[in-house]
C-alpha positions as a Python dict, from the first residue, in 0.01 Angstrom:
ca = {
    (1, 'X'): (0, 0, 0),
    (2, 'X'): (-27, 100, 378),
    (3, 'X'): (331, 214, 369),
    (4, 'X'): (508, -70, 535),
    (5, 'X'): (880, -105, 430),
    (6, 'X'): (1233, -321, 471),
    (7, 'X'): (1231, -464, 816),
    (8, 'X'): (871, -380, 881),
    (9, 'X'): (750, -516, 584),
    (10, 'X'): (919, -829, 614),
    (11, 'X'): (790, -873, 980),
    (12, 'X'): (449, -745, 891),
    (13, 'X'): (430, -1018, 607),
    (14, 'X'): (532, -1343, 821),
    (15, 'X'): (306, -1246, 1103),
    (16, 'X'): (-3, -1194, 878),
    (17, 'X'): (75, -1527, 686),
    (18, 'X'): (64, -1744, 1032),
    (19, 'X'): (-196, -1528, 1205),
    (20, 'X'): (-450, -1594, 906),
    (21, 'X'): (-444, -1957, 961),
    (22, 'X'): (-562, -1884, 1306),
    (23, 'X'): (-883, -1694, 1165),
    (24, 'X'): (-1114, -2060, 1103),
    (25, 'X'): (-1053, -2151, 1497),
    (26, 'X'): (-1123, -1804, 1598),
    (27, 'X'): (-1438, -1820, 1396),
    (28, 'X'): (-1519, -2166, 1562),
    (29, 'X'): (-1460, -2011, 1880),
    (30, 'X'): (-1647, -1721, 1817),
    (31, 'X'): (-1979, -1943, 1686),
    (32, 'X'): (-1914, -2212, 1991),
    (33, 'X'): (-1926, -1908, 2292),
    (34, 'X'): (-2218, -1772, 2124),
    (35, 'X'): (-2439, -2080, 2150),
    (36, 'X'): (-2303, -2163, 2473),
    (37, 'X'): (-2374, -1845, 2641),
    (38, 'X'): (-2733, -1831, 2459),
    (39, 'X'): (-2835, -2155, 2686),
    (40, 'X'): (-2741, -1926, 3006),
    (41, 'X'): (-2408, -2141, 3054),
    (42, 'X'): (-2109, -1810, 3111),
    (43, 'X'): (-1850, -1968, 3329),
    (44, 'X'): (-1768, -2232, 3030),
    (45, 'X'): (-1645, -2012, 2794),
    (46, 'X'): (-1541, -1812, 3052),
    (47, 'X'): (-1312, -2046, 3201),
    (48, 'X'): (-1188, -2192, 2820),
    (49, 'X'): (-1121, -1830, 2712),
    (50, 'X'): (-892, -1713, 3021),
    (51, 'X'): (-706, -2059, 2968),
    (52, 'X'): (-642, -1980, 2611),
    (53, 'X'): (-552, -1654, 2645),
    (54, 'X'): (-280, -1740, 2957),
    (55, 'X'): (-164, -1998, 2715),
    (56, 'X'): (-126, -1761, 2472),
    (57, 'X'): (114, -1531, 2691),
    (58, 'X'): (334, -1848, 2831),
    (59, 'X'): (377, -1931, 2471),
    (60, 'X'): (468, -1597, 2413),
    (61, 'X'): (687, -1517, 2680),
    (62, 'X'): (879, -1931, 2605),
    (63, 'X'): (866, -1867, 2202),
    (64, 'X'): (1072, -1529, 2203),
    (65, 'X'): (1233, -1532, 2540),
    (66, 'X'): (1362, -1901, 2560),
    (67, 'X'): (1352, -1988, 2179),
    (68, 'X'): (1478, -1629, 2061),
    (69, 'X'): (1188, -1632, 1774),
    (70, 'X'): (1061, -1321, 1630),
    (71, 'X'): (708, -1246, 1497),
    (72, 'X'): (690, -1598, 1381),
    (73, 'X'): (683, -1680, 1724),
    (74, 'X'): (389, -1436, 1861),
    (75, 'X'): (164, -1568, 1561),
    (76, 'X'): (237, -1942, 1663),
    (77, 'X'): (174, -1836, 2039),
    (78, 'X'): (-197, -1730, 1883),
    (79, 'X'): (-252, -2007, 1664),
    (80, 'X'): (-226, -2276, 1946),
    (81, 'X'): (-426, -2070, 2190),
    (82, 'X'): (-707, -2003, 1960),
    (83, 'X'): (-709, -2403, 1866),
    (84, 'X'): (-670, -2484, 2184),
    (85, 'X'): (-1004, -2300, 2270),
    (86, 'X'): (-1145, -2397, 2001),
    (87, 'X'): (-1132, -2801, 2039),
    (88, 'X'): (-1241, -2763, 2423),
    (89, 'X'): (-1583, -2526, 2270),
    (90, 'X'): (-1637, -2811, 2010),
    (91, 'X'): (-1575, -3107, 2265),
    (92, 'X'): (-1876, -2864, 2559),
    (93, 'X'): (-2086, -2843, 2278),
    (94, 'X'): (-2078, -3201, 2185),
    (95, 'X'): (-2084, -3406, 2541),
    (96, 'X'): (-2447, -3111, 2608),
    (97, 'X'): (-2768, -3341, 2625),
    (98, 'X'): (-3011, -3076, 2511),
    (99, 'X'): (-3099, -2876, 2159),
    (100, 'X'): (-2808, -2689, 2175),
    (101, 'X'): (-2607, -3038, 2156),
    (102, 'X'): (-2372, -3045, 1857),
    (103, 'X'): (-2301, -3324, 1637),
    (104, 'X'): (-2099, -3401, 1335),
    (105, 'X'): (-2322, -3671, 1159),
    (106, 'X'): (-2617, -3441, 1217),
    (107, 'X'): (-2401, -3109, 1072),
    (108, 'X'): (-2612, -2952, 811),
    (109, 'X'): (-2746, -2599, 664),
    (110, 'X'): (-3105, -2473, 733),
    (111, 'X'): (-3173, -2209, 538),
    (112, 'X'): (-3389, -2025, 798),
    (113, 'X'): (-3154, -2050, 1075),
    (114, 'X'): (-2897, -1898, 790),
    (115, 'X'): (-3097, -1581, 703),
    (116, 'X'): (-3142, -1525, 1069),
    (117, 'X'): (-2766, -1523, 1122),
    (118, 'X'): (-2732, -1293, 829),
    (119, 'X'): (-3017, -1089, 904),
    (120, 'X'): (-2837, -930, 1242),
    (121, 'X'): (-2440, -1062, 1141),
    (122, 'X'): (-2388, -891, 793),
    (123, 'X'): (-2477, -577, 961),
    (124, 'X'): (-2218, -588, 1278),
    (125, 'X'): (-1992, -745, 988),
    (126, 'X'): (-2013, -409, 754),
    (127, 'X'): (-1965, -218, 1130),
    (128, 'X'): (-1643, -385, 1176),
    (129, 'X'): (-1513, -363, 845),
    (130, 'X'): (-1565, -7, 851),
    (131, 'X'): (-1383, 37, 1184),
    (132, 'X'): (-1096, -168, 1046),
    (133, 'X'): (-1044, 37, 713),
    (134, 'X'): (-1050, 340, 931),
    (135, 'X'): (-807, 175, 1139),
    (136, 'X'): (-553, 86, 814),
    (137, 'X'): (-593, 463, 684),
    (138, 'X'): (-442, 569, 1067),
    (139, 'X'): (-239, 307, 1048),
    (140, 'X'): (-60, 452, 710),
    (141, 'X'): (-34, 793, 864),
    (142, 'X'): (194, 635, 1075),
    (143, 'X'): (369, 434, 885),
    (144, 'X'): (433, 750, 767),
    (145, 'X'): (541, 959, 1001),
    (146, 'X'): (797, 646, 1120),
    (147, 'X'): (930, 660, 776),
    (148, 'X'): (1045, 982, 784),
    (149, 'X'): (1236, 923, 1148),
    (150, 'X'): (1353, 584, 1063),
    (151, 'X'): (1570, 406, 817),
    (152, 'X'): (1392, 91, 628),
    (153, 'X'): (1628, -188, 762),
    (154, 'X'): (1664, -4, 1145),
    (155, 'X'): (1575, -218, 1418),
    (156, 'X'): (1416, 36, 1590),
    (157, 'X'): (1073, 211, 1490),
    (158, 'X'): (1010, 448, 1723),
    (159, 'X'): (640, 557, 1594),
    (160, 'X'): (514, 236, 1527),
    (161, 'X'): (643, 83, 1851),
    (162, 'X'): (479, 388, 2035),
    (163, 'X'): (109, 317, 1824),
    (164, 'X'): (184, -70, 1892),
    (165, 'X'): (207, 30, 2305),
    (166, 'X'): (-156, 231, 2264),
    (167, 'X'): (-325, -36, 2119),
    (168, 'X'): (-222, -291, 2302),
    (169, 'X'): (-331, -59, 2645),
    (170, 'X'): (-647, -13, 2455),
    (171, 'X'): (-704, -344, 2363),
    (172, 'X'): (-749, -422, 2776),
    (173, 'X'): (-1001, -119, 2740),
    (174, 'X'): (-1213, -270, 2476),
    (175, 'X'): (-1196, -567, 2679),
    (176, 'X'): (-1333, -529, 2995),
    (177, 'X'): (-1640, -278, 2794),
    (178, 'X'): (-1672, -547, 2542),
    (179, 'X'): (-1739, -780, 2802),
    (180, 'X'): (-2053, -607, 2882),
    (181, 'X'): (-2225, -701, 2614),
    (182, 'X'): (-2114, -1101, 2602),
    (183, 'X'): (-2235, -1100, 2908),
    (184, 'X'): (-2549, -944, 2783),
    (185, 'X'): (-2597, -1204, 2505),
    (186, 'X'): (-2713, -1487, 2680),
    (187, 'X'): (-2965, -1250, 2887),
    (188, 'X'): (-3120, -1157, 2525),
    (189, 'X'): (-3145, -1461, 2411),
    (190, 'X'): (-3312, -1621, 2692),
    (191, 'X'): (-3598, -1387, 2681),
    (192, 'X'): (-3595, -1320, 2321),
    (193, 'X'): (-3706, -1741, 2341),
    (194, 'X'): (-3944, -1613, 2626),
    (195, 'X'): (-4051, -1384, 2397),
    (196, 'X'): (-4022, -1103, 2669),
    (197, 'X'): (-3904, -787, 2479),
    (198, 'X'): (-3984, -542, 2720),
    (199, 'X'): (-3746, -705, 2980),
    (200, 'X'): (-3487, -666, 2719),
    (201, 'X'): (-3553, -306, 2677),
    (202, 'X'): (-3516, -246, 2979),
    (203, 'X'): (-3179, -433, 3033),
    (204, 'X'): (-3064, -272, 2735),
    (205, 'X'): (-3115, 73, 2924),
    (206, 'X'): (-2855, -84, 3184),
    (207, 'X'): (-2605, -173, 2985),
    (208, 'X'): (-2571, 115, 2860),
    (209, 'X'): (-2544, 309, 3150),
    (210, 'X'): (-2258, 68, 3246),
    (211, 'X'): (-2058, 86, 2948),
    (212, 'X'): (-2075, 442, 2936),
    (213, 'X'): (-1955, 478, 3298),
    (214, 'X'): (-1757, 172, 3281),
    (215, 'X'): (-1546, 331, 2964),
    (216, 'X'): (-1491, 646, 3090),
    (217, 'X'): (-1369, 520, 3386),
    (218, 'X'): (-1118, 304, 3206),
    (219, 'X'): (-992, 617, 2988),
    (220, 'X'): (-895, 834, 3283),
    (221, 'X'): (-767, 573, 3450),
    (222, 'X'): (-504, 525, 3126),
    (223, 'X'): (-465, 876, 3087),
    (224, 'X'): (-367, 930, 3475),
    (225, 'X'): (-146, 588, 3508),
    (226, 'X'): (-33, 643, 3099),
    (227, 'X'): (360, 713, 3196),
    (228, 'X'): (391, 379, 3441),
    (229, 'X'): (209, 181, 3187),
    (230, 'X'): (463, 331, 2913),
    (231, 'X'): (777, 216, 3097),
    (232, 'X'): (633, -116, 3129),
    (233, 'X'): (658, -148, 2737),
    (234, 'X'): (1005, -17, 2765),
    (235, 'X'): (940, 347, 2698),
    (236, 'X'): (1050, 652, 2883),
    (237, 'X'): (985, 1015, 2864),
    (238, 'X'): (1418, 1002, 2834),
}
């Protein structure tokens, strides 16, 4: 439906098969930072994440460098890293001696702790989803604009390799400004339990400032250093 085709399609369709079996440990990992940042703990997940993540490149770089895999082999590379991450979270969460301890016999649902959740996650949920169809609708533009340059079965698609280089610059973008607000997570939690809402306004007045400046930074930066960071991904204003 998005306009994906021969080669692409093909690609597109193994690496979305293996990646979705990755999505339950990313949730995991998602849930298990969250609670472990809320009790003021940073460096834990922290520390678990980077590991993961530099696991995920090794894999990457011995999967299609050393064993010659394709897509298959990026998705795998994700798969173990997010596991990976996720086990360690699980095995924190499990060996902490206060409320925040987690245990298996003890696993059950509260339905107050569940409309909580839902109360502030169905909204950033519905955010996100509408980012990502947004995101599938440029996506299809082009998809369509490499159709038209491209053959089906060619090896090389020149538009989609050049959207593939942006977001993969932007994703270390998002990253660093994303990280603003995990680290702002366990500071609102703490004094949400304190009940001390004006101290969160007022932090909330700082990170903003920061991830406006910090952002804008970042984007010049990319737009200045854009051609260097281009030839790194193998493309060339020749």
């Amino acid at each position: 439906a998005m306009g994906n085709r021969g080669k692409l399609l093909e690609l597109a369709s193994t690496y979305a098969k293996l990646y979705f079996l990755s999505v339950p440990f990313t949730a995991i990992t998602n849930f298990s930072v969250a609670i472990i940042q809320a009790c003021g703990d940073t460096k834990t997940p922290l520390f678990i994440l980077g590991t993961s993540g530099l696991l995920n490149v090794l894999l990457n770089l011995v999967f299609v460098t050393a064993f010659r895999m394709d897509v298959d082999g990026v998705a795998l590379a994700t798969i173990i890293s997010t596991l990976l991450s996720s086990v360690l979270l699980i095995r924190c969460l499990v060996k902490r001696k206060d409320d925040c301890r987690f245990s298996f016999k003890k696993l059950t649902l509260k339905a107050s702790a569940l409309k909580e959740i839902l109360a502030v996650g169905m909204p950033a949920a519905i955010q996100n989803a509408l980012f990502s169809f947004s995101h599938m609708l440029v996506q299809s533009s082009v998809l369509a604009v490499n159709n038209a340059m491209a053959s089906a079965e060619s090896e090389f698609q020149p538009i989609v390799k050049g959207c593939a280089v942006c977001t993969s610059i932007e994703s270390i973008a998002s990253t660093v400004v994303s990280s603003i607000g995990h680290a702002a997570v366990p500071f609102v939690a703490q004094n949400r339990g304190a009940c001390n809402y004006e101290r969160i306004l007022k932090g909330r007045r700082v990170w903003y400032c920061v991830s406006f400046v910090t952002s804008s930074a970042i984007a010049l930066l990319l737009i200045l250093l854009k051609d260097p960071l281009f030839y790194i991904y193998g493309i060339t204003k020749s």
